[in-house]
Coordinates of C-alpha atoms in Angstrom, one line a residue:
Chain A
M200 CA 93.9 40.4 -26.6
I201 CA 97.0 39.3 -24.8
K202 CA 97.1 40.5 -21.1
V203 CA 100.3 41.3 -19.6
S204 CA 101.2 41.9 -16.0
I205 CA 104.5 43.3 -14.8
I206 CA 105.9 42.4 -11.5
G207 CA 108.6 44.9 -10.2
S208 CA 109.2 48.6 -10.0
G209 CA 113.0 48.9 -10.8
N210 CA 114.6 50.4 -13.8
V211 CA 113.8 47.7 -16.4
A212 CA 110.2 47.2 -15.0
Q213 CA 109.5 51.0 -15.3
H214 CA 110.7 51.0 -18.9
L215 CA 108.5 48.0 -19.7
I216 CA 105.5 49.5 -18.0
N217 CA 105.9 52.7 -20.1
T218 CA 106.4 50.8 -23.2
F219 CA 103.3 48.4 -22.7
K220 CA 101.3 51.4 -21.5
S221 CA 101.7 53.2 -24.8
L222 CA 101.0 49.9 -26.6
S223 CA 97.7 49.6 -24.7
N224 CA 96.8 53.1 -25.5
S225 CA 97.6 52.6 -29.2
G226 CA 94.9 50.0 -29.5
N227 CA 97.4 47.2 -30.0
E228 CA 96.3 43.6 -29.1
I229 CA 98.6 43.7 -26.1
E230 CA 97.1 45.0 -22.9
L231 CA 99.0 45.9 -19.7
V232 CA 96.4 44.8 -17.1
Q233 CA 98.3 45.5 -13.8
A234 CA 101.6 46.1 -12.3
Y235 CA 103.0 44.9 -8.9
S236 CA 105.2 46.8 -6.6
R237 CA 105.8 46.3 -2.9
R238 CA 105.3 50.1 -2.6
K239 CA 102.5 51.2 -4.8
E240 CA 103.7 54.9 -4.8
S241 CA 106.9 53.8 -6.6
L242 CA 104.7 53.2 -9.8
S243 CA 102.1 55.9 -9.1
N244 CA 103.8 58.2 -11.6
L245 CA 103.4 55.7 -14.4
L246 CA 100.0 54.0 -13.7
P247 CA 96.6 54.8 -12.1
L248 CA 96.7 53.4 -8.6
E249 CA 93.8 50.9 -9.4
N250 CA 96.2 49.3 -11.8
I251 CA 99.0 48.9 -9.3
T252 CA 98.9 46.2 -6.5
D253 CA 101.2 45.5 -3.5
D254 CA 99.5 42.2 -2.8
F255 CA 100.2 39.0 -4.8
N256 CA 96.9 37.7 -3.8
T257 CA 95.2 40.4 -5.8
L258 CA 97.1 39.9 -9.0
K259 CA 94.6 39.9 -11.9
E260 CA 94.5 37.1 -14.4
A261 CA 97.0 37.6 -17.3
D262 CA 98.4 35.6 -20.2
L263 CA 101.9 36.7 -19.2
Y264 CA 103.5 37.7 -16.1
I265 CA 106.9 39.4 -16.4
I266 CA 109.0 39.4 -13.2
S267 CA 111.5 42.2 -13.5
V268 CA 113.2 42.3 -10.2
S269 CA 116.8 42.0 -9.0
D270 CA 118.4 38.6 -9.8
D271 CA 118.5 37.6 -6.1
A272 CA 114.7 38.2 -5.7
I273 CA 113.3 36.4 -8.8
A274 CA 113.0 33.0 -7.1
A275 CA 111.3 34.3 -4.0
V276 CA 108.9 36.4 -6.1
S277 CA 107.9 33.4 -8.2
D278 CA 107.5 31.3 -5.1
A279 CA 105.0 33.9 -3.8
L280 CA 102.7 33.8 -6.9
P281 CA 99.4 32.3 -5.6
F282 CA 98.4 30.7 -8.9
K283 CA 99.4 27.7 -11.1
N284 CA 100.1 26.8 -14.7
R285 CA 100.3 30.4 -16.1
L286 CA 103.2 31.8 -18.1
V287 CA 105.7 33.5 -15.9
V288 CA 109.0 34.9 -17.2
H289 CA 111.9 36.9 -15.8
T290 CA 114.0 39.6 -17.5
S291 CA 117.3 38.6 -16.3
G292 CA 120.4 38.1 -18.4
S293 CA 122.3 36.0 -16.0
M294 CA 119.6 33.7 -14.5
P295 CA 118.4 30.4 -16.1
F296 CA 114.6 30.0 -16.2
S297 CA 115.0 27.0 -13.9
I298 CA 115.1 29.4 -10.9
L299 CA 111.4 30.1 -11.4
N300 CA 108.9 28.1 -9.4
D301 CA 107.7 24.9 -11.0
N302 CA 104.0 25.9 -10.3
N303 CA 103.9 27.9 -13.5
R304 CA 105.1 27.6 -17.0
K305 CA 108.5 29.3 -17.3
G306 CA 110.3 31.6 -19.7
V307 CA 112.7 34.5 -20.2
F308 CA 112.0 37.8 -21.7
Y309 CA 115.5 39.5 -21.6
P310 CA 116.0 43.0 -23.1
L311 CA 119.7 43.3 -23.9
Q312 CA 120.3 46.9 -23.1
T313 CA 121.6 49.2 -20.5
F314 CA 118.9 51.3 -18.9
T315 CA 119.3 54.6 -17.3
K316 CA 116.7 55.8 -14.8
G317 CA 114.7 58.6 -16.2
K318 CA 116.2 58.5 -19.8
A319 CA 113.5 57.4 -22.2
V320 CA 114.4 54.3 -24.3
D321 CA 113.0 53.3 -27.7
F322 CA 112.4 49.6 -27.3
T323 CA 112.0 49.3 -31.1
S324 CA 115.8 48.8 -31.4
I325 CA 116.5 46.8 -28.2
P326 CA 117.1 43.2 -28.9
L327 CA 114.7 40.9 -26.9
C328 CA 116.1 37.5 -26.1
L329 CA 113.2 34.9 -25.5
E330 CA 113.2 31.4 -24.1
S331 CA 110.3 29.3 -23.0
E332 CA 109.5 25.6 -22.1
N333 CA 107.2 24.9 -25.0
G334 CA 106.3 26.2 -28.5
T335 CA 103.0 27.6 -27.7
D336 CA 104.5 29.8 -25.0
Y337 CA 107.3 30.8 -27.2
K338 CA 104.7 32.0 -29.9
L339 CA 102.9 34.2 -27.3
L340 CA 106.3 35.6 -26.1
E341 CA 107.3 36.3 -29.6
K342 CA 104.0 38.1 -30.4
V343 CA 104.5 40.4 -27.2
A344 CA 108.1 40.9 -28.1
K345 CA 107.5 41.8 -31.7
A346 CA 104.9 44.4 -30.6
I347 CA 107.7 46.3 -29.0
S348 CA 110.8 45.5 -30.8
N349 CA 112.2 44.8 -34.3
K350 CA 114.9 42.6 -32.9
V351 CA 113.6 39.4 -31.4
F352 CA 115.9 36.4 -30.9
A353 CA 115.4 32.9 -29.4
I354 CA 118.2 32.5 -27.0
N355 CA 118.5 29.6 -24.7
S356 CA 119.9 29.6 -21.2
D357 CA 123.5 28.7 -22.2
Q358 CA 123.5 31.3 -24.9
R359 CA 122.0 33.9 -22.5
K360 CA 124.8 33.2 -20.0
A361 CA 127.4 33.7 -22.7
L362 CA 125.7 36.8 -24.0
H363 CA 125.6 38.2 -20.4
V364 CA 129.4 37.8 -20.1
A365 CA 129.9 39.4 -23.6
A366 CA 127.8 42.3 -22.6
V367 CA 130.0 42.9 -19.6
F368 CA 133.0 43.2 -21.9
V369 CA 131.3 45.5 -24.5
N370 CA 129.4 47.6 -22.0
N371 CA 130.7 47.6 -18.5
F372 CA 134.3 47.2 -19.4
T373 CA 134.2 49.5 -22.3
N374 CA 132.6 52.2 -20.1
H375 CA 135.5 51.8 -17.7
L376 CA 137.9 52.4 -20.5
Y377 CA 136.0 55.5 -21.4
S378 CA 136.4 56.5 -17.7
I379 CA 140.1 56.2 -17.9
G380 CA 140.2 58.1 -21.0
N381 CA 138.1 60.9 -19.3
E382 CA 140.6 60.7 -16.3
I383 CA 143.6 61.1 -18.4
C384 CA 142.0 64.1 -20.1
Q385 CA 141.0 65.7 -16.9
E386 CA 144.6 65.3 -15.4
N387 CA 145.9 67.0 -18.4
Q388 CA 143.4 69.8 -18.9
I389 CA 142.1 68.4 -22.1
P390 CA 138.3 68.4 -22.8
F391 CA 137.0 64.8 -22.8
E392 CA 134.8 65.9 -25.8
I393 CA 137.9 65.7 -27.9
L394 CA 137.9 61.9 -27.7
K395 CA 134.2 61.4 -28.6
P396 CA 134.4 61.4 -32.3
L397 CA 137.1 58.7 -32.0
M398 CA 134.9 56.7 -29.7
E399 CA 132.0 56.9 -32.2
E400 CA 134.2 56.0 -35.2
T401 CA 135.6 53.0 -33.2
L402 CA 132.0 51.7 -33.1
N403 CA 130.9 52.8 -36.6
K404 CA 133.8 51.0 -38.2
L405 CA 132.0 47.7 -37.1
N406 CA 129.3 48.5 -39.7
N407 CA 132.0 47.5 -42.4
L408 CA 134.6 45.4 -40.6
S409 CA 134.8 42.8 -37.9
P410 CA 136.5 44.0 -34.7
I411 CA 139.5 41.8 -35.5
E412 CA 139.8 43.6 -38.9
A413 CA 139.3 46.9 -37.3
Q414 CA 142.1 46.6 -34.7
T415 CA 144.7 49.4 -34.9
G416 CA 147.3 50.8 -32.5
P417 CA 150.7 50.1 -31.1
A418 CA 149.8 46.6 -29.7
I419 CA 148.7 45.0 -33.0
R420 CA 151.5 46.6 -34.9
N421 CA 153.9 45.5 -32.3
D422 CA 155.3 49.1 -31.8
Q423 CA 157.4 48.4 -28.8
K424 CA 158.8 52.0 -28.6
T425 CA 155.3 53.5 -28.3
I426 CA 154.2 50.8 -25.9
A427 CA 157.2 51.5 -23.7
A428 CA 156.5 55.3 -23.8
H429 CA 152.9 54.7 -22.9
E430 CA 153.8 52.4 -20.0
A431 CA 156.2 55.0 -18.7
F432 CA 153.5 57.7 -18.9
L433 CA 150.9 55.7 -16.9
K434 CA 151.6 56.3 -13.2
K435 CA 148.4 54.7 -11.8
E436 CA 148.7 51.0 -11.0
N437 CA 145.2 50.1 -12.3
Q438 CA 145.8 51.9 -15.6
L439 CA 149.1 50.3 -16.2
N440 CA 147.8 46.9 -15.4
I441 CA 144.9 47.4 -17.8
Y442 CA 147.4 48.7 -20.5
K443 CA 149.6 45.7 -20.1
T444 CA 146.9 43.1 -19.9
L445 CA 145.0 44.4 -23.0
T446 CA 148.2 45.0 -25.0
Q447 CA 149.3 41.4 -24.3
S448 CA 145.9 40.1 -25.2
I449 CA 145.9 42.0 -28.5
Q450 CA 149.4 40.8 -29.3
E451 CA 148.7 37.1 -28.5
N452 CA 145.2 36.8 -29.7
G453 CA 144.3 39.7 -31.8
K454 CA 145.0 38.1 -35.1
K455 CA 143.8 34.7 -34.0
L456 CA 140.3 35.7 -32.7
Chain B
M591 CA 145.7 82.0 -50.8
I592 CA 147.4 79.6 -48.3
K593 CA 149.5 77.0 -50.2
V594 CA 149.6 73.6 -48.6
S595 CA 151.9 70.7 -49.5
I596 CA 151.4 67.2 -48.2
I597 CA 154.3 64.8 -47.8
G598 CA 153.4 61.2 -47.5
S599 CA 151.0 58.6 -49.1
G600 CA 149.7 56.6 -46.2
N601 CA 146.3 56.4 -44.8
V602 CA 146.2 59.9 -43.1
A603 CA 148.0 61.6 -45.9
Q604 CA 145.5 60.2 -48.5
H605 CA 142.5 61.4 -46.4
L606 CA 144.1 64.8 -46.0
I607 CA 144.9 65.0 -49.7
N608 CA 141.3 64.2 -50.5
T609 CA 140.0 66.8 -48.1
F610 CA 142.3 69.5 -49.3
K611 CA 141.7 68.7 -52.9
S612 CA 138.0 69.3 -52.4
L613 CA 138.7 72.6 -50.5
S614 CA 140.9 73.7 -53.5
N615 CA 138.1 72.9 -55.9
S616 CA 135.5 74.7 -53.9
G617 CA 137.4 78.0 -54.3
N618 CA 138.4 78.2 -50.7
E619 CA 141.5 80.3 -49.8
I620 CA 143.5 77.0 -49.1
E621 CA 145.2 75.5 -52.1
L622 CA 146.8 72.0 -52.2
V623 CA 149.8 72.8 -54.4
Q624 CA 151.5 69.4 -54.4
A625 CA 151.9 66.1 -52.7
Y626 CA 155.1 64.1 -52.2
S627 CA 155.4 60.3 -52.4
R628 CA 158.3 58.0 -52.8
R629 CA 156.3 56.2 -55.4
K630 CA 154.2 58.6 -57.5
E631 CA 151.8 55.9 -58.5
S632 CA 150.6 55.5 -54.9
L633 CA 148.9 58.9 -55.2
S634 CA 148.0 58.8 -58.8
N635 CA 144.4 57.9 -58.1
L636 CA 144.0 61.0 -56.1
L637 CA 146.0 63.7 -58.0
P638 CA 147.2 64.6 -61.5
L639 CA 150.8 63.3 -61.9
E640 CA 152.1 66.8 -62.3
N641 CA 151.0 67.6 -58.8
I642 CA 152.8 64.7 -57.4
T643 CA 156.6 64.6 -56.8
D644 CA 158.9 61.9 -55.6
D645 CA 161.9 64.2 -55.3
F646 CA 162.2 66.5 -52.3
N647 CA 164.4 68.9 -54.5
T648 CA 161.3 69.6 -56.6
L649 CA 159.0 70.5 -53.8
K650 CA 157.1 73.7 -54.7
E651 CA 157.1 76.6 -52.4
A652 CA 154.2 76.4 -49.9
D653 CA 153.1 78.1 -46.7
L654 CA 152.6 74.8 -44.9
Y655 CA 154.3 71.5 -45.4
I656 CA 152.3 68.7 -43.6
I657 CA 154.5 65.6 -43.1
S658 CA 152.2 62.7 -42.7
V659 CA 154.3 59.6 -42.6
S660 CA 154.9 56.8 -40.0
D661 CA 156.3 58.0 -36.7
D662 CA 159.7 56.4 -37.3
A663 CA 160.2 58.3 -40.7
I664 CA 159.3 61.8 -39.6
A665 CA 162.7 62.8 -38.5
A666 CA 164.3 61.6 -41.6
V667 CA 161.8 63.2 -43.9
S668 CA 162.2 66.6 -42.2
D669 CA 166.0 66.3 -42.4
A670 CA 165.7 65.7 -46.2
L671 CA 163.8 68.9 -46.9
P672 CA 166.0 71.2 -49.0
F673 CA 164.7 74.5 -47.7
K674 CA 164.8 76.6 -44.6
N675 CA 162.6 78.7 -42.3
R676 CA 159.3 77.4 -43.7
L677 CA 156.4 76.0 -41.6
V678 CA 156.7 72.3 -41.4
V679 CA 154.3 70.2 -39.3
H680 CA 153.8 66.5 -38.7
T681 CA 150.4 64.7 -38.0
S682 CA 151.5 62.3 -35.3
G683 CA 149.8 61.9 -31.9
S684 CA 152.8 60.4 -30.2
M685 CA 155.7 62.6 -31.4
P686 CA 156.7 66.0 -30.0
F687 CA 157.4 68.6 -32.6
S688 CA 161.1 68.6 -31.5
I689 CA 161.8 65.7 -33.7
L690 CA 161.4 67.9 -36.7
N691 CA 164.6 69.4 -38.1
D692 CA 165.6 72.9 -36.7
N693 CA 166.0 74.2 -40.3
N694 CA 162.3 75.0 -40.5
R695 CA 159.6 76.4 -38.3
K696 CA 157.9 73.5 -36.5
G697 CA 154.4 72.5 -35.6
V698 CA 151.8 69.7 -35.3
F699 CA 148.6 69.2 -37.1
Y700 CA 147.2 66.0 -35.4
P701 CA 143.8 64.7 -36.5
L702 CA 142.5 62.7 -33.6
Q703 CA 140.7 59.9 -35.4
T704 CA 141.0 56.4 -36.5
F705 CA 141.3 56.2 -40.3
T706 CA 140.3 53.2 -42.4
K707 CA 141.8 52.9 -45.9
G708 CA 139.2 53.3 -48.5
K709 CA 136.5 54.5 -46.1
A710 CA 135.6 58.2 -46.7
V711 CA 135.8 60.3 -43.7
D712 CA 134.2 63.7 -43.0
F713 CA 136.8 65.8 -41.5
T714 CA 134.3 68.4 -40.3
S715 CA 133.8 66.5 -37.0
I716 CA 137.3 65.2 -36.6
P717 CA 139.2 67.1 -33.8
L718 CA 142.4 68.8 -35.1
C719 CA 145.0 69.3 -32.4
L720 CA 147.5 72.1 -33.3
E721 CA 150.7 73.2 -31.9
S722 CA 153.4 75.6 -33.2
E723 CA 156.5 77.5 -32.0
N724 CA 154.9 81.0 -32.5
G725 CA 151.7 82.8 -32.7
T726 CA 151.8 83.7 -36.3
D727 CA 152.3 80.1 -37.3
Y728 CA 149.5 79.0 -35.0
K729 CA 147.1 81.5 -36.6
L730 CA 148.0 80.1 -40.1
L731 CA 147.6 76.5 -38.8
E732 CA 144.3 77.4 -37.2
K733 CA 143.0 79.0 -40.4
V734 CA 143.8 75.8 -42.4
A735 CA 142.3 73.5 -39.6
K736 CA 139.1 75.5 -39.4
A737 CA 138.7 75.2 -43.2
I738 CA 138.3 71.5 -42.8
S739 CA 137.0 70.9 -39.3
N740 CA 134.7 72.5 -36.7
K741 CA 136.8 71.1 -33.8
V742 CA 140.1 72.8 -33.6
F743 CA 142.1 72.6 -30.4
A744 CA 145.4 74.1 -29.1
I745 CA 147.1 71.1 -27.7
N746 CA 150.7 71.2 -26.5
S747 CA 153.2 68.3 -26.7
D748 CA 152.6 67.0 -23.2
Q749 CA 148.8 67.1 -23.7
R750 CA 149.1 65.4 -27.1
K751 CA 151.1 62.5 -25.5
A752 CA 148.4 62.1 -22.8
L753 CA 145.7 62.3 -25.5
H754 CA 147.4 59.5 -27.5
V755 CA 147.5 57.2 -24.5
A756 CA 143.8 58.1 -23.7
A757 CA 143.0 57.3 -27.3
V758 CA 144.6 53.9 -27.0
F759 CA 142.2 53.1 -24.1
V760 CA 139.0 54.4 -25.8
N761 CA 139.9 53.1 -29.3
N762 CA 142.4 50.3 -29.5
F763 CA 141.4 48.6 -26.1
T764 CA 137.7 49.3 -26.6
N765 CA 137.9 47.6 -30.0
H766 CA 139.6 44.6 -28.5
L767 CA 136.7 44.3 -26.0
Y768 CA 134.4 44.3 -29.0
S769 CA 136.6 41.5 -30.4
I770 CA 136.1 39.5 -27.4
G771 CA 132.3 40.0 -27.3
N772 CA 132.3 38.9 -30.9
E773 CA 134.3 35.8 -30.1
I774 CA 132.1 34.8 -27.3
C775 CA 129.0 35.3 -29.6
Q776 CA 130.6 33.1 -32.3
E777 CA 131.5 30.3 -29.9
N778 CA 127.8 30.2 -28.8
Q779 CA 126.1 30.6 -32.2
I780 CA 124.9 34.1 -31.3
P781 CA 124.8 36.8 -34.0
F782 CA 127.2 39.7 -32.9
E783 CA 124.6 42.1 -34.1
I784 CA 122.6 41.4 -31.0
L785 CA 125.2 43.4 -28.9
K786 CA 125.4 46.4 -31.1
P787 CA 122.5 48.4 -29.7
L788 CA 124.1 47.8 -26.2
M789 CA 127.4 49.2 -27.6
E790 CA 125.7 52.1 -29.1
E791 CA 123.9 53.0 -26.0
T792 CA 127.0 52.6 -23.9
L793 CA 128.5 55.5 -25.9
N794 CA 125.2 57.5 -26.2
K795 CA 124.8 57.6 -22.5
L796 CA 127.9 59.7 -22.3
N797 CA 125.9 62.6 -23.9
N798 CA 124.1 62.9 -20.4
L799 CA 126.4 61.3 -17.9
S800 CA 130.1 61.2 -17.2
P801 CA 131.6 57.6 -17.7
I802 CA 131.9 57.3 -13.9
E803 CA 128.2 58.0 -13.4
A804 CA 127.3 55.7 -16.3
Q805 CA 129.1 52.7 -14.8
T806 CA 126.9 49.6 -14.3
G807 CA 127.5 45.8 -14.0
P808 CA 128.5 43.2 -11.5
A809 CA 131.9 44.8 -10.6
I810 CA 130.6 48.3 -9.6
R811 CA 127.7 46.7 -7.6
N812 CA 130.2 44.2 -6.0
D813 CA 128.0 41.3 -7.1
Q814 CA 130.5 38.6 -6.2
K815 CA 128.1 35.7 -7.3
T816 CA 127.8 37.0 -10.8
I817 CA 131.6 37.7 -11.0
A818 CA 132.4 34.2 -9.9
A819 CA 129.8 32.7 -12.4
H820 CA 131.5 34.8 -15.2
E821 CA 135.0 33.9 -14.2
A822 CA 134.0 30.1 -14.2
F823 CA 132.5 30.7 -17.7
L824 CA 135.7 32.1 -19.2
K825 CA 138.0 29.4 -20.3
K826 CA 140.6 31.5 -22.3
E827 CA 143.3 32.8 -20.2
N828 CA 143.4 36.2 -21.9
Q829 CA 139.7 36.7 -21.5
L830 CA 139.9 35.7 -17.8
N831 CA 142.9 38.1 -17.2
I832 CA 141.0 40.9 -18.8
Y833 CA 137.9 40.2 -16.8
K834 CA 139.8 40.1 -13.5
T835 CA 141.9 43.1 -14.2
L836 CA 139.0 45.3 -15.3
T837 CA 136.7 44.1 -12.5
Q838 CA 139.3 44.9 -10.0
S839 CA 140.0 48.3 -11.5
I840 CA 136.3 49.2 -11.5
Q841 CA 135.9 48.0 -7.9
E842 CA 139.0 50.0 -6.6
N843 CA 138.8 53.1 -8.8
G844 CA 135.4 53.2 -10.3
K845 CA 134.0 55.6 -7.7
K846 CA 137.1 57.6 -7.2
L847 CA 137.9 58.4 -10.8

């Protein structure tokens, strides 16, 4: 039996607790022994109170402690752990494992996904990016990760940093482009729904083509007339800036990428 | 029986020919009577040669002529049609119907989707944006459109222009962000596949949230430390420009959109 303890009560922590809880119930060899939260009530809808602690000194022994708190709090939380030489990992995409306290063996258990509070997630298809200081710990992390996901990757700190930047482009920035599409629709009394099949196909194309092969539109075909018409249409400075910056990038780099 | 003629042999034209052909075969009340191409051979894999013409003077009588050629060629093609007072539409997202020759009744039949040569499309879920000069023509266009799609919208020329700009943001620009994500992965020996569940969830979230509600990431939470680290990581000028431009837009407009 591998005993897992989750430290934190935020979005990712709660999704992990739910997932490990159902693993424990299904008689898997992974057991969620406890969760820590500064405020027990914030987890009381997920676990019986006796399985929640708000005191680091009452943390039960476990094979793996997963710290899932905001980036800024990881170091302080790992400093506060009152034990030594156990396996302690964090779930952050942007932090190296070196921010964890040297008292314990370090690692990373980073689920590469965007989590929405209250929206159930299926961890099976969420990539888990693992890193550890030694091979034995990696094997344990891998066993735990494979119990909840089909997509488990060894990703070192440099790669994870790159991945986090890439994730900002394909998630945060893409979502902002969706926002602008939505805004343009609203201003012109067009239902945003009308754009969704296009957004889906933009993504589905990548099952058969690389994004560079899939690139279409006025920028890549250097259609200056359409570009000029679009730029004249856009009255908001931020939209125009984005249009120009992305058009230029597609034209200069689209084919070279 | 509604007789349809398709003029053009490009990507959209070929997809329309395939779709109307299967309608004709299924005993629907829509009949594809003919297609025009400058080079008959370019359509000979889709239609029997006797149903293809390369001469406008041998165009058969039809209730609807759909001109599906590049934007720059629409006016010239419509000028070349040797008949009068028939319903002639184009399939362009960026052109008003006024570019069509006055000899005939004008309209637009714009499928809002990105088409890939050789990749079959299911028109059922492709939004069709219709416009015409009068109600009778609109009814006919609507009947034809509803025979191939569940998503039929009345969209006037101003709206279509806005929609085309919005489509550039959510399709062309989003795809370029995917390219950059792919590029960052390649440079760091990370499989691009690892980002796909995130890209899918970014889109799926919009089934429950507006894009403005779904916005996450360092820009919207004003996490200057992470933003600075990402900017230091990005060595390519175009990537850095895009990062800065989109971060600024999210920070200034994200909540107001």
